[in-house]
Coordinates of C-alpha atoms in Angstrom, one line a residue:
L54 CA -41.3 -6.1 42.7
I55 CA -41.6 -2.9 44.9
S56 CA -44.1 -4.7 47.2
A57 CA -41.7 -7.6 47.5
I58 CA -38.8 -5.3 48.4
L59 CA -40.9 -3.4 51.0
A60 CA -42.0 -6.7 52.5
A61 CA -38.5 -8.0 52.7
F62 CA -37.3 -4.8 54.3
R63 CA -40.0 -5.0 56.9
Q64 CA -39.4 -8.7 57.5
T65 CA -35.7 -7.9 58.0
I66 CA -36.6 -5.3 60.6
H67 CA -38.9 -7.5 62.6
S68 CA -37.3 -10.9 62.0
A69 CA -35.7 -12.8 64.9
R70 CA -33.4 -14.4 62.3
C71 CA -32.0 -11.1 61.4
P72 CA -28.3 -12.2 61.5
I73 CA -28.8 -14.7 58.6
F74 CA -31.5 -12.8 56.7
P75 CA -30.3 -10.7 53.8
S76 CA -29.6 -7.2 55.1
H77 CA -31.0 -4.0 53.7
L78 CA -27.6 -3.3 52.2
Y79 CA -27.6 -6.6 50.3
I80 CA -31.0 -6.0 48.9
C81 CA -30.1 -2.4 47.9
L82 CA -27.0 -3.6 46.1
A83 CA -28.8 -6.3 44.2
L84 CA -31.5 -3.8 43.3
T85 CA -28.8 -1.3 42.1
G86 CA -27.2 -4.0 39.9
T87 CA -30.6 -4.9 38.5
L88 CA -31.4 -1.3 37.5
I89 CA -27.9 -0.8 36.0
R90 CA -28.6 -3.7 33.7
A91 CA -32.1 -2.3 32.9
G92 CA -30.5 0.9 31.6
F93 CA -31.2 3.4 34.3
T94 CA -28.8 6.2 35.0
D95 CA -26.8 6.4 38.2
A96 CA -28.9 9.3 39.5
E97 CA -32.2 7.5 38.8
I98 CA -30.9 4.4 40.5
D99 CA -29.7 6.2 43.6
D100 CA -33.1 8.0 43.9
W101 CA -35.1 4.8 43.5
V102 CA -33.1 2.9 46.0
A103 CA -33.2 5.6 48.7
H104 CA -36.9 6.2 48.1
I105 CA -37.8 2.5 48.5
A106 CA -35.7 2.2 51.6
S107 CA -37.5 5.2 53.0
L108 CA -40.9 3.8 52.2
A109 CA -39.9 0.6 54.0
G110 CA -39.1 2.6 57.1
D111 CA -35.3 1.9 56.9
E112 CA -33.7 4.1 59.5
E113 CA -30.6 4.4 57.3
A114 CA -32.5 5.1 54.1
D115 CA -30.4 8.1 53.3
K116 CA -27.3 5.9 53.1
R117 CA -28.8 3.3 50.8
G118 CA -28.4 5.4 47.7
G119 CA -25.1 6.6 46.2
K120 CA -23.8 3.1 45.4
A121 CA -24.7 3.2 41.7
A122 CA -21.5 4.7 40.3
A123 CA -19.2 2.3 42.2
S124 CA -21.4 -0.7 41.2
R125 CA -21.4 0.4 37.6
E126 CA -17.6 0.7 37.5
K127 CA -17.3 -2.9 38.8
F128 CA -19.9 -4.1 36.4
E129 CA -18.3 -2.5 33.3
A130 CA -14.9 -3.8 34.4
G131 CA -16.3 -7.3 34.3
E132 CA -16.1 -7.8 38.0
E133 CA -18.8 -9.8 39.8
T134 CA -21.8 -7.7 40.8
W135 CA -25.3 -8.8 42.0
G136 CA -28.2 -8.6 39.6
L137 CA -31.8 -9.8 39.3
P138 CA -31.1 -13.5 40.2
A139 CA -29.6 -12.4 43.6
L140 CA -32.4 -9.9 44.2
C141 CA -35.1 -12.5 43.6
E142 CA -33.2 -15.0 45.9
F143 CA -33.0 -12.4 48.6
L144 CA -36.7 -11.6 48.3
G145 CA -37.8 -15.2 48.0
I146 CA -39.4 -14.7 44.6
E147 CA -37.2 -16.9 42.4
S148 CA -40.2 -18.1 40.5
M149 CA -40.9 -14.6 39.3
E150 CA -37.4 -14.0 37.8
K151 CA -38.4 -14.7 34.2
T152 CA -41.5 -12.5 34.4
L153 CA -39.5 -9.7 36.1
R154 CA -36.9 -9.8 33.3
K155 CA -39.6 -9.1 30.7
W156 CA -41.1 -6.3 32.8
I157 CA -37.9 -4.4 33.3
G158 CA -36.0 -5.4 30.1
V159 CA -33.1 -7.3 31.6
G160 CA -31.8 -10.3 29.6
D161 CA -30.9 -13.8 30.9
D162 CA -27.4 -12.7 31.8
G163 CA -26.8 -14.2 35.2
D164 CA -25.1 -12.2 37.8
G165 CA -22.4 -9.7 36.7
V166 CA -23.0 -10.2 32.9
D167 CA -24.0 -7.4 30.6
P168 CA -27.3 -8.1 28.9
N169 CA -25.7 -7.0 25.6
A170 CA -22.7 -9.4 26.1
I171 CA -21.5 -11.4 23.1
I172 CA -22.5 -15.0 24.0
V173 CA -19.9 -17.6 23.1
R174 CA -21.8 -20.7 21.9
P175 CA -20.7 -23.6 19.7
G176 CA -21.6 -23.0 16.0
E177 CA -22.1 -19.3 16.4
L178 CA -18.6 -17.9 15.8
P179 CA -19.6 -15.8 12.7
H180 CA -22.3 -14.1 14.7
A181 CA -20.0 -13.4 17.6
V182 CA -17.3 -12.0 15.3
D183 CA -19.9 -9.8 13.5
R184 CA -20.9 -8.3 16.9
A185 CA -17.3 -7.8 18.0
E186 CA -16.6 -5.9 14.8
Q187 CA -19.7 -3.7 15.3
A188 CA -18.5 -3.0 18.8
L189 CA -15.2 -1.6 17.5
I190 CA -17.1 0.5 15.0
D191 CA -19.6 1.8 17.6
K192 CA -16.8 2.8 20.0
G193 CA -14.9 4.6 17.2
V194 CA -11.7 2.5 17.8
D195 CA -8.9 3.5 15.5
I196 CA -8.4 0.2 13.7
F197 CA -8.4 0.4 10.0
Q198 CA -8.2 -1.8 6.9
R199 CA -5.4 -1.1 4.5
F200 CA -5.8 -3.4 1.5
E201 CA -5.2 -6.9 2.8
S202 CA -4.1 -5.9 6.3
L203 CA -5.6 -4.4 9.5
V204 CA -3.5 -1.7 11.0
R205 CA -3.5 0.6 14.0
V206 CA -1.6 3.9 14.6
A207 CA 1.3 4.0 17.1
R208 CA 3.7 6.8 18.1
I209 CA 7.4 6.1 18.4
I210 CA 8.3 6.7 22.1
T211 CA 12.1 6.6 21.7
S212 CA 14.3 6.8 18.6
A213 CA 15.0 3.3 17.3
E214 CA 16.3 1.4 14.3
S215 CA 14.5 -1.6 12.9
E216 CA 15.1 -3.6 9.6
G217 CA 17.7 -1.0 8.6
V218 CA 15.4 2.0 9.1
K219 CA 15.8 4.5 11.9
R220 CA 12.9 6.5 13.1
E221 CA 12.8 9.5 15.5
T222 CA 10.8 10.0 18.7
G223 CA 7.3 11.3 17.9
A224 CA 6.9 9.6 14.6
L225 CA 3.5 8.1 13.8
V226 CA 3.7 4.6 12.2
L227 CA 1.2 2.0 11.2
Q228 CA 1.4 -1.4 13.0
T229 CA -0.1 -4.5 11.6
V230 CA -2.8 -5.7 13.9
T231 CA -2.0 -9.1 15.6
S232 CA -4.3 -11.6 17.0
P233 CA -3.4 -11.1 20.7
W234 CA -3.8 -7.3 20.3
L235 CA -7.1 -7.6 18.6
R236 CA -8.4 -10.1 21.2
E237 CA -7.6 -7.5 23.9
E238 CA -9.5 -4.8 21.9
F239 CA -12.5 -7.2 21.6
A240 CA -12.4 -7.6 25.4
R241 CA -12.0 -3.9 26.0
H242 CA -14.9 -2.7 23.9
A243 CA -17.5 -5.6 24.3
K244 CA -18.5 -7.9 27.1
W245 CA -18.3 -11.6 26.5
A246 CA -20.1 -14.5 28.3
K247 CA -20.7 -18.2 28.1
K248 CA -23.2 -20.5 29.7
Q249 CA -21.9 -22.3 32.8
K250 CA -24.2 -24.4 35.0
K251 CA -27.3 -22.9 33.5
R252 CA -26.1 -19.4 34.1
L253 CA -24.0 -16.9 32.0
V254 CA -20.6 -16.0 33.3
P255 CA -18.1 -13.4 32.0
V256 CA -15.3 -14.7 29.8
D257 CA -12.5 -13.3 27.6
P258 CA -13.0 -13.4 23.9
P259 CA -12.0 -16.7 22.4
T260 CA -8.8 -16.7 20.3
D261 CA -10.7 -18.1 17.4
A262 CA -12.7 -14.9 17.2
A263 CA -9.6 -12.7 16.6
T264 CA -8.1 -15.2 14.2
A265 CA -11.3 -15.5 12.2
Y266 CA -11.7 -11.7 12.0
L267 CA -8.2 -11.1 10.8
A268 CA -8.9 -13.6 8.0
R269 CA -11.9 -11.7 6.7
V270 CA -9.9 -9.9 4.0
G271 CA -12.2 -8.1 1.7
N272 CA -15.2 -8.3 4.1
W273 CA -14.2 -5.9 6.8
K274 CA -16.6 -3.1 7.6
L275 CA -13.8 -0.9 9.2
R276 CA -12.7 2.4 7.7
F277 CA -10.0 2.3 4.9
L278 CA -6.8 4.1 5.8
K279 CA -4.6 5.6 3.1
G280 CA -2.2 7.2 5.5
V281 CA -1.6 9.3 8.6
I282 CA -0.7 13.0 8.3
Q283 CA 0.5 15.3 11.0
A284 CA -0.3 18.6 9.3
P285 CA -3.1 20.0 7.1
T286 CA -3.0 18.9 3.5
L287 CA -5.0 19.2 0.3
R288 CA -7.5 16.7 -1.1
P289 CA -7.2 15.5 -4.8
D290 CA -10.0 18.0 -5.6
G291 CA -7.9 20.9 -4.2
T292 CA -9.9 21.5 -1.1
V293 CA -8.2 21.9 2.3
L294 CA -8.2 19.0 4.8
Q295 CA -7.5 20.7 8.2
D296 CA -10.0 19.2 10.7
K297 CA -8.6 16.7 13.1
G298 CA -9.6 13.0 12.8
Y299 CA -10.5 10.7 10.0
D300 CA -11.4 12.1 6.7
P301 CA -13.7 9.7 4.8
E302 CA -13.2 11.5 1.5
T303 CA -9.5 10.7 1.4
G304 CA -9.0 7.9 3.8
L305 CA -6.5 10.0 5.7
L306 CA -6.2 10.3 9.5
Y307 CA -5.1 13.7 10.6
D308 CA -3.3 13.8 13.9
P309 CA -1.5 17.1 14.6
G310 CA -0.5 16.1 18.1
R311 CA -0.3 19.2 20.2
T312 CA 0.5 21.5 17.3
E313 CA -2.1 24.1 16.4
F314 CA -2.2 25.4 12.9
A315 CA -3.9 28.6 11.6
R316 CA -6.8 27.9 9.3
I317 CA -5.8 28.0 5.6
P318 CA -8.1 30.2 3.5
D319 CA -10.1 28.7 0.6
E320 CA -9.4 31.7 -1.6
P321 CA -5.9 33.2 -0.9
T322 CA -4.7 35.8 -3.4
K323 CA -1.4 35.9 -5.4
D324 CA -0.2 38.5 -2.9
D325 CA -0.8 36.0 -0.1
A326 CA 1.1 33.4 -2.1
C327 CA 4.1 35.8 -2.7
A328 CA 4.3 36.5 1.0
A329 CA 4.0 32.8 1.8
L330 CA 6.9 32.0 -0.6
E331 CA 9.2 34.4 1.1
L332 CA 8.4 32.8 4.5
L333 CA 8.9 29.3 3.1
K334 CA 12.4 30.2 1.8
R335 CA 13.7 31.3 5.2
P336 CA 14.9 27.9 6.5
F337 CA 16.9 27.5 3.3
R338 CA 18.4 31.1 3.2
E339 CA 22.0 30.1 3.9
F340 CA 22.1 26.8 2.0
P341 CA 24.7 27.2 -0.9
F342 CA 22.4 25.9 -3.7
D343 CA 24.2 25.5 -7.1
G344 CA 21.7 27.8 -8.8
E345 CA 18.1 28.9 -8.3
P346 CA 16.6 25.8 -10.0
H347 CA 18.1 23.8 -7.2
R348 CA 16.5 26.0 -4.6
S349 CA 13.2 25.4 -6.4
V350 CA 13.7 21.7 -5.9
A351 CA 14.1 22.2 -2.2
L352 CA 10.9 24.2 -2.1
A353 CA 9.1 21.7 -4.2
A354 CA 10.2 18.9 -1.8
V355 CA 8.5 20.7 1.1
M356 CA 5.3 21.3 -0.8
T357 CA 5.3 17.7 -2.1
A358 CA 5.8 16.3 1.4
L359 CA 2.7 18.1 2.7
V360 CA 0.4 17.1 -0.2
R361 CA 2.0 13.8 -1.3
R362 CA -1.2 11.8 -0.7
M363 CA -3.0 14.2 -3.1
F364 CA -1.1 12.6 -6.0
S365 CA -0.9 9.1 -7.3
S366 CA 2.8 9.5 -7.9
A367 CA 5.7 11.9 -7.3
P368 CA 9.4 12.0 -8.3
L369 CA 12.5 11.1 -6.3
F370 CA 14.2 14.2 -4.8
A371 CA 18.0 13.7 -5.0
I372 CA 20.1 16.0 -2.8
D373 CA 23.8 16.0 -3.8
A374 CA 27.0 17.7 -2.9
P375 CA 30.7 17.4 -3.9
T376 CA 31.9 17.0 -0.3
A377 CA 30.7 15.4 2.9
G378 CA 29.4 17.8 5.5
S379 CA 27.8 20.2 3.0
G380 CA 24.3 19.9 4.6
K381 CA 22.5 17.2 2.5
S382 CA 21.0 15.3 5.4
L383 CA 20.2 18.6 7.2
L384 CA 18.2 19.7 4.1
S385 CA 16.2 16.4 4.1
E386 CA 15.5 16.8 7.8
I387 CA 14.1 20.3 7.3
V388 CA 11.8 19.1 4.7
C389 CA 10.4 16.4 7.0
I390 CA 10.3 18.5 10.1
I391 CA 8.0 21.0 8.2
A392 CA 5.7 18.1 7.1
T393 CA 5.7 16.0 10.2
G394 CA 7.3 17.8 13.2
H395 CA 10.1 15.3 13.4
K396 CA 13.1 14.0 11.5
P397 CA 12.5 11.6 8.7
A398 CA 12.7 7.8 8.6
M399 CA 16.4 7.2 7.5
M400 CA 17.7 4.1 5.7
S401 CA 21.0 3.3 4.3
Q402 CA 21.4 2.0 0.8
G403 CA 21.2 -1.8 0.7
K404 CA 23.9 -4.0 -0.8
S405 CA 21.5 -5.4 -3.4
D406 CA 18.2 -4.6 -5.1
E407 CA 16.5 -7.3 -2.9
E408 CA 17.8 -5.6 0.3
N409 CA 16.7 -2.2 -0.9
E410 CA 13.2 -3.6 -1.7
K411 CA 12.9 -5.1 1.8
R412 CA 13.8 -1.8 3.5
L413 CA 11.6 0.3 1.3
S414 CA 8.8 -2.1 1.8
S415 CA 9.0 -1.9 5.6
V416 CA 8.9 1.9 5.3
L417 CA 5.8 1.8 3.0
M418 CA 4.0 -0.6 5.3
A419 CA 4.7 1.6 8.3
G420 CA 3.2 4.5 6.4
D421 CA 6.2 6.9 6.8
P422 CA 5.4 10.2 5.0
V423 CA 9.0 10.9 4.1
I424 CA 11.7 8.3 3.4
V425 CA 15.4 9.3 3.2
I426 CA 17.9 7.0 1.6
D427 CA 21.0 8.5 3.2
N428 CA 24.6 8.7 2.0
C429 CA 24.2 6.7 -1.1
D430 CA 27.6 5.5 -2.4
R431 CA 26.4 3.3 -5.3
P432 CA 24.2 4.0 -8.3
I433 CA 20.6 4.6 -7.3
E434 CA 18.4 2.3 -9.4
G435 CA 16.1 -0.7 -9.2
D436 CA 12.7 -1.8 -10.5
F437 CA 11.0 -1.6 -7.1
L438 CA 12.1 2.0 -6.5
C439 CA 10.9 3.0 -10.0
T440 CA 7.5 1.3 -9.3
M441 CA 7.0 3.0 -6.0
L442 CA 7.7 6.4 -7.5
T443 CA 5.2 6.1 -10.4
Q444 CA 2.5 3.7 -9.1
E445 CA -0.2 4.3 -6.5
K446 CA 0.4 1.0 -4.9
V447 CA 3.0 -1.8 -4.9
R448 CA 3.1 -5.5 -3.9
P449 CA 6.2 -5.9 -1.8
R450 CA 7.3 -9.2 -0.3
V451 CA 6.6 -9.3 3.4
L452 CA 9.9 -9.8 5.3
G453 CA 10.1 -13.4 6.5
Q454 CA 6.9 -14.5 4.6
S455 CA 6.2 -15.8 1.1
E456 CA 3.1 -13.7 0.7
V457 CA 2.8 -10.4 -1.0
R458 CA 0.4 -7.6 -0.1
N459 CA -0.8 -4.3 -1.7
V460 CA 0.7 -1.3 0.0
P461 CA 0.0 2.4 -0.8
T462 CA 3.0 4.4 -2.1
G463 CA 2.1 7.8 -0.7
S464 CA 5.6 8.7 0.6
L465 CA 8.0 11.3 -0.5
V466 CA 11.4 9.7 -1.3
I467 CA 14.6 11.6 -0.9
A468 CA 18.1 10.3 -1.7
T469 CA 21.3 12.0 -0.5
G470 CA 25.0 11.4 -1.3
N471 CA 28.2 12.9 -2.5
N472 CA 28.4 13.2 -6.3
L473 CA 25.3 11.0 -6.5
E474 CA 25.0 8.6 -9.4
L475 CA 21.6 7.6 -10.7
A476 CA 21.1 4.9 -13.3
G477 CA 18.5 3.5 -15.6
D478 CA 14.8 4.4 -15.4
V479 CA 15.3 6.2 -12.1
T480 CA 17.0 9.1 -13.9
R481 CA 13.8 10.3 -15.6
R482 CA 12.0 10.0 -12.3
T483 CA 14.3 12.3 -10.4
L484 CA 14.7 16.0 -9.5
F485 CA 18.2 17.1 -8.6
C486 CA 19.2 19.5 -5.8
R487 CA 22.9 20.2 -5.6
I488 CA 24.6 22.0 -2.7
D489 CA 28.1 23.3 -3.2
T490 CA 29.9 25.3 -0.5
G491 CA 33.0 25.7 -2.5
A492 CA 34.9 24.9 0.7
E493 CA 37.4 22.0 1.3
R494 CA 35.9 21.5 4.8
P495 CA 32.3 22.5 4.6
D496 CA 31.6 20.9 8.0
Q497 CA 33.6 23.8 9.6
I498 CA 31.4 26.5 8.1
E499 CA 29.5 28.4 10.8
Y500 CA 25.9 29.6 9.9
S501 CA 24.1 32.4 11.5
F502 CA 21.2 30.4 12.8
D503 CA 20.2 26.8 13.9
A504 CA 18.2 25.6 10.9
V505 CA 16.5 22.7 12.8
A506 CA 15.6 24.8 15.8
E507 CA 14.2 27.6 13.7
T508 CA 12.3 25.3 11.4
T509 CA 10.7 23.5 14.4
E510 CA 9.7 26.8 16.0
M511 CA 8.3 28.2 12.7
R512 CA 6.7 24.9 11.6
P513 CA 3.0 25.9 12.0
R514 CA 3.6 29.1 9.9
L515 CA 5.7 27.2 7.3
V516 CA 3.0 24.6 6.8
V517 CA 0.4 27.3 6.2
A518 CA 2.7 29.1 3.9
A519 CA 3.4 26.1 1.7
L520 CA -0.3 25.2 1.4
T521 CA -1.3 28.8 0.8
I522 CA 1.0 28.8 -2.3
I523 CA -0.7 25.7 -3.7
R524 CA -4.2 26.7 -2.7
S525 CA -3.8 30.3 -4.2
Y526 CA -2.6 28.8 -7.5
I527 CA -5.7 26.5 -7.6
A528 CA -8.0 29.4 -6.7
A529 CA -6.5 31.5 -9.5
G530 CA -7.5 28.8 -12.0
R531 CA -4.1 27.3 -12.5
P532 CA -3.0 30.0 -15.0
T533 CA 0.5 28.8 -15.9
P534 CA 0.1 25.2 -17.3
L535 CA 3.4 23.5 -18.2
R536 CA 4.1 20.6 -20.3
K537 CA 3.5 17.4 -18.3
I538 CA 6.2 15.0 -17.2
G539 CA 5.3 11.5 -18.0
S540 CA 4.2 9.5 -14.9
F541 CA 3.9 12.7 -12.8
E542 CA 1.0 14.5 -14.4
Q543 CA -0.8 15.3 -11.2
W544 CA 2.3 16.3 -9.4
G545 CA 2.9 19.0 -12.1
L546 CA 0.7 21.3 -9.9
I547 CA 3.8 21.9 -7.7
R548 CA 5.9 23.0 -10.6
E549 CA 3.2 25.2 -12.0
A550 CA 2.6 27.0 -8.6
L551 CA 6.3 27.8 -8.3
V552 CA 6.7 29.0 -11.9
W553 CA 3.5 31.1 -11.3
L554 CA 5.5 32.9 -8.6
D555 CA 8.4 33.5 -10.9
Q556 CA 10.5 30.7 -9.5
P557 CA 12.6 28.4 -11.8
D558 CA 10.9 25.2 -12.8
P559 CA 12.4 22.5 -10.6
A560 CA 12.1 20.1 -13.5
L561 CA 15.0 21.9 -15.2
T562 CA 17.3 19.9 -13.0
R563 CA 16.0 16.6 -14.4
E564 CA 18.1 17.1 -17.5
L565 CA 21.3 17.0 -15.3
V566 CA 20.3 13.6 -14.0
M567 CA 19.4 12.1 -17.4
A568 CA 22.7 13.4 -19.0
D569 CA 24.7 11.6 -16.3
D570 CA 22.9 8.2 -16.7
P571 CA 25.7 5.6 -16.8
H572 CA 23.3 3.0 -18.4
K573 CA 22.6 5.5 -21.2
A574 CA 26.3 6.1 -21.7
V575 CA 26.9 2.4 -22.0
L576 CA 24.1 2.1 -24.6
V577 CA 25.5 5.0 -26.6
D578 CA 29.0 3.5 -26.7
F579 CA 27.5 0.1 -27.8
L580 CA 25.3 1.6 -30.5
R581 CA 28.2 3.6 -31.9
L582 CA 30.4 0.5 -31.9
W583 CA 27.7 -1.5 -33.8
R584 CA 27.2 1.4 -36.3
D585 CA 31.0 1.7 -36.9
V586 CA 31.4 -2.0 -37.5
F587 CA 28.2 -2.9 -39.4
A588 CA 26.9 0.4 -40.7
D589 CA 23.1 0.0 -41.2
N590 CA 23.3 -3.7 -42.3
K591 CA 20.8 -6.1 -40.8
L592 CA 22.4 -9.0 -38.9
T593 CA 21.3 -11.8 -36.7
L594 CA 23.2 -12.5 -33.5
S595 CA 24.4 -15.8 -34.9
E596 CA 25.9 -14.0 -37.9
V597 CA 27.6 -11.5 -35.5
A598 CA 29.1 -14.4 -33.5
H599 CA 30.3 -16.1 -36.7
M600 CA 32.0 -12.9 -38.0
A601 CA 33.7 -12.5 -34.6
Q602 CA 35.6 -15.8 -35.3
E603 CA 36.8 -14.8 -38.7
E604 CA 40.3 -13.4 -39.2
G605 CA 40.6 -9.7 -39.0
R606 CA 37.1 -9.1 -37.6
E607 CA 38.2 -7.4 -34.4
G608 CA 35.2 -5.1 -34.5
A609 CA 32.7 -8.0 -34.4
Q610 CA 34.6 -9.6 -31.6
A611 CA 34.4 -6.3 -29.6
I612 CA 30.6 -6.3 -30.0
I613 CA 30.5 -9.9 -28.7
N614 CA 32.6 -8.8 -25.7
E615 CA 30.2 -5.9 -25.0
L616 CA 27.2 -8.2 -25.2
I617 CA 28.9 -10.7 -22.8
A618 CA 29.7 -7.8 -20.4
N619 CA 26.2 -6.5 -20.4
T620 CA 24.6 -9.9 -19.8
N621 CA 26.8 -10.9 -16.8
G622 CA 28.0 -14.0 -18.6
R623 CA 31.4 -15.5 -19.3
V624 CA 30.6 -16.8 -22.7
F625 CA 28.4 -15.5 -25.5
N626 CA 24.8 -16.7 -25.4
T627 CA 22.4 -15.6 -28.1
R628 CA 19.4 -15.8 -25.8
S629 CA 20.9 -13.6 -23.1
A630 CA 22.2 -11.2 -25.7
G631 CA 18.8 -11.0 -27.4
K632 CA 17.2 -10.2 -24.1
F633 CA 19.6 -7.3 -23.6
L634 CA 19.0 -5.9 -27.1
R635 CA 15.2 -6.2 -26.8
K636 CA 15.3 -3.9 -23.8
H637 CA 16.8 -1.1 -26.0
V638 CA 14.9 -1.6 -29.3
G639 CA 13.5 1.7 -30.5
R640 CA 15.3 3.8 -27.8
I641 CA 17.2 6.8 -29.1
A642 CA 20.6 7.4 -27.5
G643 CA 23.3 9.6 -28.9
G644 CA 21.4 10.1 -32.1
L645 CA 21.3 6.4 -32.8
M646 CA 18.5 3.8 -32.5
L647 CA 18.5 0.0 -32.5
K648 CA 15.9 -1.4 -34.8
T649 CA 14.8 -5.0 -35.3
D650 CA 13.0 -7.0 -38.0
T651 CA 11.7 -10.5 -37.8
D652 CA 11.9 -12.8 -40.9
S653 CA 9.4 -15.5 -41.9
S654 CA 11.2 -18.0 -39.7
G655 CA 10.9 -15.9 -36.6
I656 CA 14.6 -14.9 -36.5
K657 CA 15.4 -11.4 -35.4
H658 CA 17.7 -9.2 -37.5
Y659 CA 19.2 -6.1 -35.8
R660 CA 20.6 -2.9 -37.2
V661 CA 21.5 0.6 -35.9
L662 CA 20.2 3.7 -37.6
E663 CA 21.1 7.3 -37.4
V664 CA 18.1 9.4 -36.4
G665 CA 17.4 13.0 -35.4
Q666 CA 16.6 13.8 -31.8
R667 CA 12.9 13.0 -31.3
R668 CA 10.6 14.9 -29.0
E669 CA 8.6 12.7 -26.5
G670 CA 4.9 13.8 -26.2
P671 CA 3.2 17.0 -27.2
E672 CA 4.9 20.4 -27.8
P673 CA 5.7 22.2 -24.5
S674 CA 3.5 24.9 -23.2
G675 CA 5.8 27.6 -21.7
D676 CA 9.5 27.7 -21.2
T677 CA 10.2 24.2 -19.8
P678 CA 12.8 21.5 -20.6
F679 CA 10.3 18.9 -21.8

């Protein structure tokens, strides 16, 4: 090859047909493109080309090098660049091209095609898709699998509202990968080619490749993403996650942006924790909490927000006040600013359970670490909300689609409102934080500092303080175990750490929520009515309905009316009434309990018994309300 190049150079110098003979520059450019494809570095290529030109007696040999970087840039951008075919043509040795390819390790790529390009051929789609996936993995592209979806991380550039949820500038959200976006990434991180007139030419990835890859649910080799965090956190084993990037142990992607956090020690002392607690209290120092347990709930909310992905479940944090303008939304913002550096995703309460589910689903799919249901003016309840508080994943309906997908539930949920009302099963899943200024116009109260500005400025220290409290409690061997709350056993770590530092147990406020449950109040009234009318006699629903039609049986008629009211019907129906009663069989309310027996014919007989208050679970360890 060198001999042929030297001969061509000399022939160019002495040829009378010089104007149409390939110039030294053309030969050097083709040689440069060939060596790029052979894997040589830019420096090696420039030295080779200049040296060969010098050996050939080229008067401008010193100018022939220095072209490798520019040629490589064009080559990697997919632009046309000469390679071995052009070089062999210029040298008149086309018959040697195949042999030369073997010698210097250049594939049959044609001009301007990467020898490692993915070749698009009929019948080879699976192989092409395999190679495209491997290219994404090799380049470390931040595309992840999240159960049945592929997702990528995006940062909100400007504050916007979508599907009833408002997000602030700077928020990191997960976007579902679409076929056009994936096709562009395939093109960005791998070269593609197809055969055209016996030569390979560069092409864009086929649409089928992106579509086929998106359909490989369960067979992706990409990293699994549990969530994105913007501050250090703790792993389920209690160790600190504080190095930027993807953490394979937890499936979390840590992106602190431009914020720098001090390293959190592995073995902080109790003195360290006490100092950290005082610092963590500062943003809340002028909030008029309705007692110290309510302040504990605010502190627990911050700590939970930072380590929420450490737990499979966490309670709802309800922030309540008697009057608008008391600072409920501000308190929720401070919690999120500490955890993420920006205000939380805010959603209003939907008009129905279905609308609430759609909004909550969109937030979970976006991976928001903190969700605030703001200014609730109706009872907070619903099966979907209960499930996302107690389960590690849910299967929400995708808006506009009939399919359902698994979605992680690692978000802290906060609800705010004036004189909040919680109902049903949500009550036992909620901690209650009440703010009461005692003023008629709390919005006119002036505070001595700007809570948002101070929290934003102090954020790096506040994050370290919150994690130091938890980490020091773990390092001490978790010395103050408390009785577990059902469904939130892991989350009990937060309660214990606060009680260890002589703070009230935030779970004390849970009793307030459960006592005000309107569903429970309805059940108590119903059981008392049944007991007053029928004592402890066993009756079928048909017998109750028959009694209600007898003269002077107003009590039985009152029970029928209650059953109609609680089944959303206009007339009495034994099937609907039986469904309502079955939901409450065995539940104690107001010292009464509904019992049922089934006779040999399969007919259910109901009665209400007086019972003593029954403890749920083991005896408490320590001074707790459970």
